mmCIF file of N, CA and C in Angstrom:
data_model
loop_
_atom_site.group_PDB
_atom_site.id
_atom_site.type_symbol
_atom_site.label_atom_id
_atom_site.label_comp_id
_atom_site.label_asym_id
_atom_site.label_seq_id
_atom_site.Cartn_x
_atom_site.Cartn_y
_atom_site.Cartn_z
ATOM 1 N N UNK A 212 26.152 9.465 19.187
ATOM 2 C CA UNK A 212 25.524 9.519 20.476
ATOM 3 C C UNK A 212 24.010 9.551 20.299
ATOM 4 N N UNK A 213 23.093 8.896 21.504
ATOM 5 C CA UNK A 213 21.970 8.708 20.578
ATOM 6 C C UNK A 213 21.185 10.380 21.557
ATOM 7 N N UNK A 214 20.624 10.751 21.434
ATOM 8 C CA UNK A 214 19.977 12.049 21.430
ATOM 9 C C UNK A 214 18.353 11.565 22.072
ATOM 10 N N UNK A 215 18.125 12.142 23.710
ATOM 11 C CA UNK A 215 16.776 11.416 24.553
ATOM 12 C C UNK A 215 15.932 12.771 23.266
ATOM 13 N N UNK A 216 14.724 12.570 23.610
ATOM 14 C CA UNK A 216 13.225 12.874 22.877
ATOM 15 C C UNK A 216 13.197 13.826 23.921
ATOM 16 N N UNK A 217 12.562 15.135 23.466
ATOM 17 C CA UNK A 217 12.658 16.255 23.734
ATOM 18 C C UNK A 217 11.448 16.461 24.660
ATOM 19 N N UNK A 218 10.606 15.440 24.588
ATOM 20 C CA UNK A 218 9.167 15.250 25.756
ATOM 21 C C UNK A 218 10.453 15.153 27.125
ATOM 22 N N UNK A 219 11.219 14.082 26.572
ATOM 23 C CA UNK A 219 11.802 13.451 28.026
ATOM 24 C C UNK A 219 12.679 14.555 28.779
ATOM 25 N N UNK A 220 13.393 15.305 27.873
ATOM 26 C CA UNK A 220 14.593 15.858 28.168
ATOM 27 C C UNK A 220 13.362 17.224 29.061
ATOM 28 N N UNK A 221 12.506 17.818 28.668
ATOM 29 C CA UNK A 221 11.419 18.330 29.523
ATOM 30 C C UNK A 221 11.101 17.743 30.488
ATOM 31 N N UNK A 222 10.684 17.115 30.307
ATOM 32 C CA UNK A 222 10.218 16.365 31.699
ATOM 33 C C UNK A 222 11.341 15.961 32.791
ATOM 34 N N UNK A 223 12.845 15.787 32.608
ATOM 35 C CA UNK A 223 13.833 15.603 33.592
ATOM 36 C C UNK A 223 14.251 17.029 34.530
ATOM 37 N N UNK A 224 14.006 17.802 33.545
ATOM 38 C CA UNK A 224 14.513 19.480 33.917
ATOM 39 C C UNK A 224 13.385 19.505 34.616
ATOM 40 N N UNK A 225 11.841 19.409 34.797
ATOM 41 C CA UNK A 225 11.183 20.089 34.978
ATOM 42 C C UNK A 225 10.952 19.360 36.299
ATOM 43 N N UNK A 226 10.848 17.626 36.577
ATOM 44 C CA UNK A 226 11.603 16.676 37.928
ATOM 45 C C UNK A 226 12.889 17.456 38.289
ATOM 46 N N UNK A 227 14.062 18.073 38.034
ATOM 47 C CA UNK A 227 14.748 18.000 38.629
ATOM 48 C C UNK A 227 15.016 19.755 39.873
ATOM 49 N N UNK A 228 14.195 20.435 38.657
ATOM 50 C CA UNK A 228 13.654 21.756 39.281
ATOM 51 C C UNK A 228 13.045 21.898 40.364
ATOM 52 N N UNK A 229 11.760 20.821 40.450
ATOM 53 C CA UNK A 229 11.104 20.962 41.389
ATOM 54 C C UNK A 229 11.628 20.303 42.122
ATOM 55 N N UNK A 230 12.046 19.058 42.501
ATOM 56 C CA UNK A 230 13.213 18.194 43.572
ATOM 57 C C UNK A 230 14.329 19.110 43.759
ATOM 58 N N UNK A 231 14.647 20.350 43.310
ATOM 59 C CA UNK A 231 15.884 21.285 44.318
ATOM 60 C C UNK A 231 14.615 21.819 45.043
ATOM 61 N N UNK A 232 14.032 22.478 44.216
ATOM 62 C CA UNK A 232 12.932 23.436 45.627
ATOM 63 C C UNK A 232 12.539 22.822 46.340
ATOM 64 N N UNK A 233 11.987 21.585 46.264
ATOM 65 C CA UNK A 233 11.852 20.693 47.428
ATOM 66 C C UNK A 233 12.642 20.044 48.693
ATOM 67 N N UNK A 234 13.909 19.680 47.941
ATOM 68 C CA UNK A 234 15.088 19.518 49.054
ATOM 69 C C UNK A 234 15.734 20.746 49.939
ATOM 70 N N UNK A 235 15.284 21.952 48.416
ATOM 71 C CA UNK A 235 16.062 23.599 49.811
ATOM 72 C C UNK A 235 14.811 23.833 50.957
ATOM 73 N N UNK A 236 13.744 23.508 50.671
ATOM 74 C CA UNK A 236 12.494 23.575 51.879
ATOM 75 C C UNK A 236 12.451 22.312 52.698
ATOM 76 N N UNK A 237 12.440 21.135 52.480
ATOM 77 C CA UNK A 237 12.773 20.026 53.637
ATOM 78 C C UNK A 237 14.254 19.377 53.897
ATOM 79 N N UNK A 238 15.047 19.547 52.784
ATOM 80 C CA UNK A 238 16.061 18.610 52.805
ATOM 81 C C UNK A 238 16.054 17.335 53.439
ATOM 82 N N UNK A 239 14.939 16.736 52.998
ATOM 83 C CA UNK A 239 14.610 15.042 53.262
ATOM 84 C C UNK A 239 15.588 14.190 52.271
ATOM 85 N N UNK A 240 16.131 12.872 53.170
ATOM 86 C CA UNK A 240 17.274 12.434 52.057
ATOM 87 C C UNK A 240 16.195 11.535 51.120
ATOM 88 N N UNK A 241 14.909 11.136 51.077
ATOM 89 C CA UNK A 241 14.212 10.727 50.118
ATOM 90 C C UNK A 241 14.449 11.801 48.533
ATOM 91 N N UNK A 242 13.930 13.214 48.879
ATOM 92 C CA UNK A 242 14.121 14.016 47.876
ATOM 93 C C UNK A 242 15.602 13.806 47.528
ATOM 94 N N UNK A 243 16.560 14.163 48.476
ATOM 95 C CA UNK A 243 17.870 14.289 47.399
ATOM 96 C C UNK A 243 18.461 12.946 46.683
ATOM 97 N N UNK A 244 17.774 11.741 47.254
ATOM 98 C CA UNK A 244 18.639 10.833 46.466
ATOM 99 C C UNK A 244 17.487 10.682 44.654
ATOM 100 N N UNK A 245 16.365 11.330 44.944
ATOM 101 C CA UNK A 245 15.230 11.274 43.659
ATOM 102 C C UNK A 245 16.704 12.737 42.848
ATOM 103 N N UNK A 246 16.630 13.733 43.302
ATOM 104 C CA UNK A 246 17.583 14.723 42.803
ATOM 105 C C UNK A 246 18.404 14.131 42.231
ATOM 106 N N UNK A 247 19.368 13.171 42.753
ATOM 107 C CA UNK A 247 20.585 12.667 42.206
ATOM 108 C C UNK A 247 20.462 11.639 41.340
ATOM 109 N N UNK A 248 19.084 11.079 41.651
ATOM 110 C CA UNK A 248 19.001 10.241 40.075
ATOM 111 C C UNK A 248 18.741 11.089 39.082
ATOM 112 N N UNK A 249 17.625 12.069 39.024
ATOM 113 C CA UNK A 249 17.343 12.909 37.696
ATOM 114 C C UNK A 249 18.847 13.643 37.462
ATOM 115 N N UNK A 250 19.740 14.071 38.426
ATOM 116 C CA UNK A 250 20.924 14.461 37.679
ATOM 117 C C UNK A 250 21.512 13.602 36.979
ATOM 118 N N UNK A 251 21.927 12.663 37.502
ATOM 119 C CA UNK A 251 22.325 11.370 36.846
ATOM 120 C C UNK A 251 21.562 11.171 35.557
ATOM 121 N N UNK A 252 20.461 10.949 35.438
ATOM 122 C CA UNK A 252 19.861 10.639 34.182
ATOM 123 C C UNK A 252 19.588 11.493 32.673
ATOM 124 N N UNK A 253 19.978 12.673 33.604
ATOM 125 C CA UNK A 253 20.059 14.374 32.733
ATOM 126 C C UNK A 253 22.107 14.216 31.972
ATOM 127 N N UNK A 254 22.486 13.995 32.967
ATOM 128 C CA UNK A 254 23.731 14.149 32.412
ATOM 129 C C UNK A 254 24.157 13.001 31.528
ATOM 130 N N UNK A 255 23.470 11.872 31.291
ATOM 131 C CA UNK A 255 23.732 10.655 30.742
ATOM 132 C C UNK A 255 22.573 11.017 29.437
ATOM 133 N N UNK A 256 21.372 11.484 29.341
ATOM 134 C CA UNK A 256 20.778 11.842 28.223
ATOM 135 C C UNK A 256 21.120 13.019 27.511
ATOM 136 N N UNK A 257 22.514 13.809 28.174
ATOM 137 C CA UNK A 257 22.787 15.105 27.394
ATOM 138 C C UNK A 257 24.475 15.124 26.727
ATOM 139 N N UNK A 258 24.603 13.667 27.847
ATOM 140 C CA UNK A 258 26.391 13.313 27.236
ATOM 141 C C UNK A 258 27.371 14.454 28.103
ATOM 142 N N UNK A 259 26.652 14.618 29.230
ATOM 143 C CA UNK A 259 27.684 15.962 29.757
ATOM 144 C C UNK A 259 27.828 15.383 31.152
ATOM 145 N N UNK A 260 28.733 15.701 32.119
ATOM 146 C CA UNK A 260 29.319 15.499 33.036
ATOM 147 C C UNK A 260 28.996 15.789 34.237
ATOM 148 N N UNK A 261 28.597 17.291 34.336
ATOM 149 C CA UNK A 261 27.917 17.740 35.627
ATOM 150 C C UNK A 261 26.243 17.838 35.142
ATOM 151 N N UNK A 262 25.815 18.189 36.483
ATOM 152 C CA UNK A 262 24.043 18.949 36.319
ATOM 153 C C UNK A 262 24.099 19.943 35.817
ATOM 154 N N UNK A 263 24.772 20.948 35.520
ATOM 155 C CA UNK A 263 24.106 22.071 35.336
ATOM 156 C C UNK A 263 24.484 22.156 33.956
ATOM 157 N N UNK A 264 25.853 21.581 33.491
ATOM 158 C CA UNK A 264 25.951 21.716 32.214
ATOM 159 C C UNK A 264 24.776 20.561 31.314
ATOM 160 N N UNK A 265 24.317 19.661 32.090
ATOM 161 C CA UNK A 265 23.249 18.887 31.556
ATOM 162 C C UNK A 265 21.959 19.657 31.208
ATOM 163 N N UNK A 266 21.519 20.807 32.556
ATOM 164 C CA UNK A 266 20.392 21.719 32.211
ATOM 165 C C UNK A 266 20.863 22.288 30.668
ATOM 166 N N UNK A 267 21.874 23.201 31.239
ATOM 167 C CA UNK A 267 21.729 24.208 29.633
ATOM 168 C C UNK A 267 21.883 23.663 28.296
ATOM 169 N N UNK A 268 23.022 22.096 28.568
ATOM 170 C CA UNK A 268 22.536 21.253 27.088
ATOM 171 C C UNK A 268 20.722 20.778 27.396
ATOM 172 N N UNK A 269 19.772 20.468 27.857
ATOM 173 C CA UNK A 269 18.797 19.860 27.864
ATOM 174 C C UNK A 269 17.830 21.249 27.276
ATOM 175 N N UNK A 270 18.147 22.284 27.909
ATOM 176 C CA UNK A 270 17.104 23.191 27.335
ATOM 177 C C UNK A 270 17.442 23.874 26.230
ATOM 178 N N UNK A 271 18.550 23.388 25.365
ATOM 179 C CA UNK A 271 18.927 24.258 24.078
ATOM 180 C C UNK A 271 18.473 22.860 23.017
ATOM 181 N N UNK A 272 18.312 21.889 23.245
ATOM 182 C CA UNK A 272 17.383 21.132 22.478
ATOM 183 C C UNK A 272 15.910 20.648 22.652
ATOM 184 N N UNK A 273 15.275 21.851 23.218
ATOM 185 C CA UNK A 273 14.355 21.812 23.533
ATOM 186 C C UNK A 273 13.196 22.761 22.628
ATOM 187 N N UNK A 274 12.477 22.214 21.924
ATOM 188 C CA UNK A 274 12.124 23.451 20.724
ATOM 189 C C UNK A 274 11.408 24.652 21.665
ATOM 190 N N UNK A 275 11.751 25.768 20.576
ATOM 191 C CA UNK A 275 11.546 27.418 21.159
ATOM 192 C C UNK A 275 13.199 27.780 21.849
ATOM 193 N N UNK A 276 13.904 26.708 21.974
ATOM 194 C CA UNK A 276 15.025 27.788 22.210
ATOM 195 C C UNK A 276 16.119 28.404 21.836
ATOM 196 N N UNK A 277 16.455 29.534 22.668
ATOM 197 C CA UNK A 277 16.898 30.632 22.311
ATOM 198 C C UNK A 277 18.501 30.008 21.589
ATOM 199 N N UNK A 278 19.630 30.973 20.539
ATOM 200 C CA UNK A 278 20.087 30.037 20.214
ATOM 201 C C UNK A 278 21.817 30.953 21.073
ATOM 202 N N UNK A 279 21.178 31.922 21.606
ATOM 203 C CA UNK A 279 22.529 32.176 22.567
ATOM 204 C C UNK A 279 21.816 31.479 24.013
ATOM 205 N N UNK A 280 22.551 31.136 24.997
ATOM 206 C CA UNK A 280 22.432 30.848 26.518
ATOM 207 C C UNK A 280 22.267 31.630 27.133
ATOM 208 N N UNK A 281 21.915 32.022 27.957
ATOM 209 C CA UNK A 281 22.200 33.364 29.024
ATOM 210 C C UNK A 281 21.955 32.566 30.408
ATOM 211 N N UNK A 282 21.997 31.305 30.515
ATOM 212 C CA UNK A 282 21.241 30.491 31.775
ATOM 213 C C UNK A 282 22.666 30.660 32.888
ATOM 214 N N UNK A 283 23.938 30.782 32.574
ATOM 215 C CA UNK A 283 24.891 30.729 33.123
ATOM 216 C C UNK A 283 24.893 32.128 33.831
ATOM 217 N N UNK A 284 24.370 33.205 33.152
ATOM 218 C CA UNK A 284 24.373 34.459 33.701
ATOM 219 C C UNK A 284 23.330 34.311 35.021
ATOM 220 N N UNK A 285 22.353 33.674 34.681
ATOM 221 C CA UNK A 285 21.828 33.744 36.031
ATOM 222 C C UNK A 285 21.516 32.698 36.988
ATOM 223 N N UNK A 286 22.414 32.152 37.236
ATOM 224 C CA UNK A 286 22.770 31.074 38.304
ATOM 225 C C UNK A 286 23.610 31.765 39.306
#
C-alpha cells in the first residue's frame, strides 16, 4: 500500500478539522460537500474505511506521535 507524505496526511486532518467547525457553525452544503471530499481523501490515503478511523490512522503517522491512542477516549 503506498503510504501519503506526512506534510499531506497534516494538512488533510488539519482541512478536515476546520471544515467540521465550520459546517457545525453554518452548515452550508458548500462546506459539507469540501468535508466529504477531505474524508474521502483521508480514508483513501490511510487505507481505512470510515473518517474517524482515517484521523487516528493519519495522526499516528505523523512524527511526535504518541505510540498508545487515546483519541477514541475523547470523541
Amino acid at each position: 500500500m503506498l503510504m501519503a507524505h506526512p506534510t499531506v496526511l497534516r494538512n488533510l486532518v488539519e482541512q478536515y478539522e476546520a471544515l467540521r467547525l465550520l459546517h457545525a457553525e453554518n452548515g452550508g452544503t458548500e462546506a459539507r460537500q469540501r468535508m466529504d471530499d477531505v474524508a474521502y481523501t483521508l480514508c483513501i490515503s490511510t487505507g481505512t474505511g470510515d473518517v474517524d478511523s482515517a484521523l487516528v490512522a493519519a495522526r499516528h503517522r505523523l512524527p511526535g506521535a504518541r505510540p498508545e491512542d487515546d483519541s477514541v477516549l475523547t470523541a
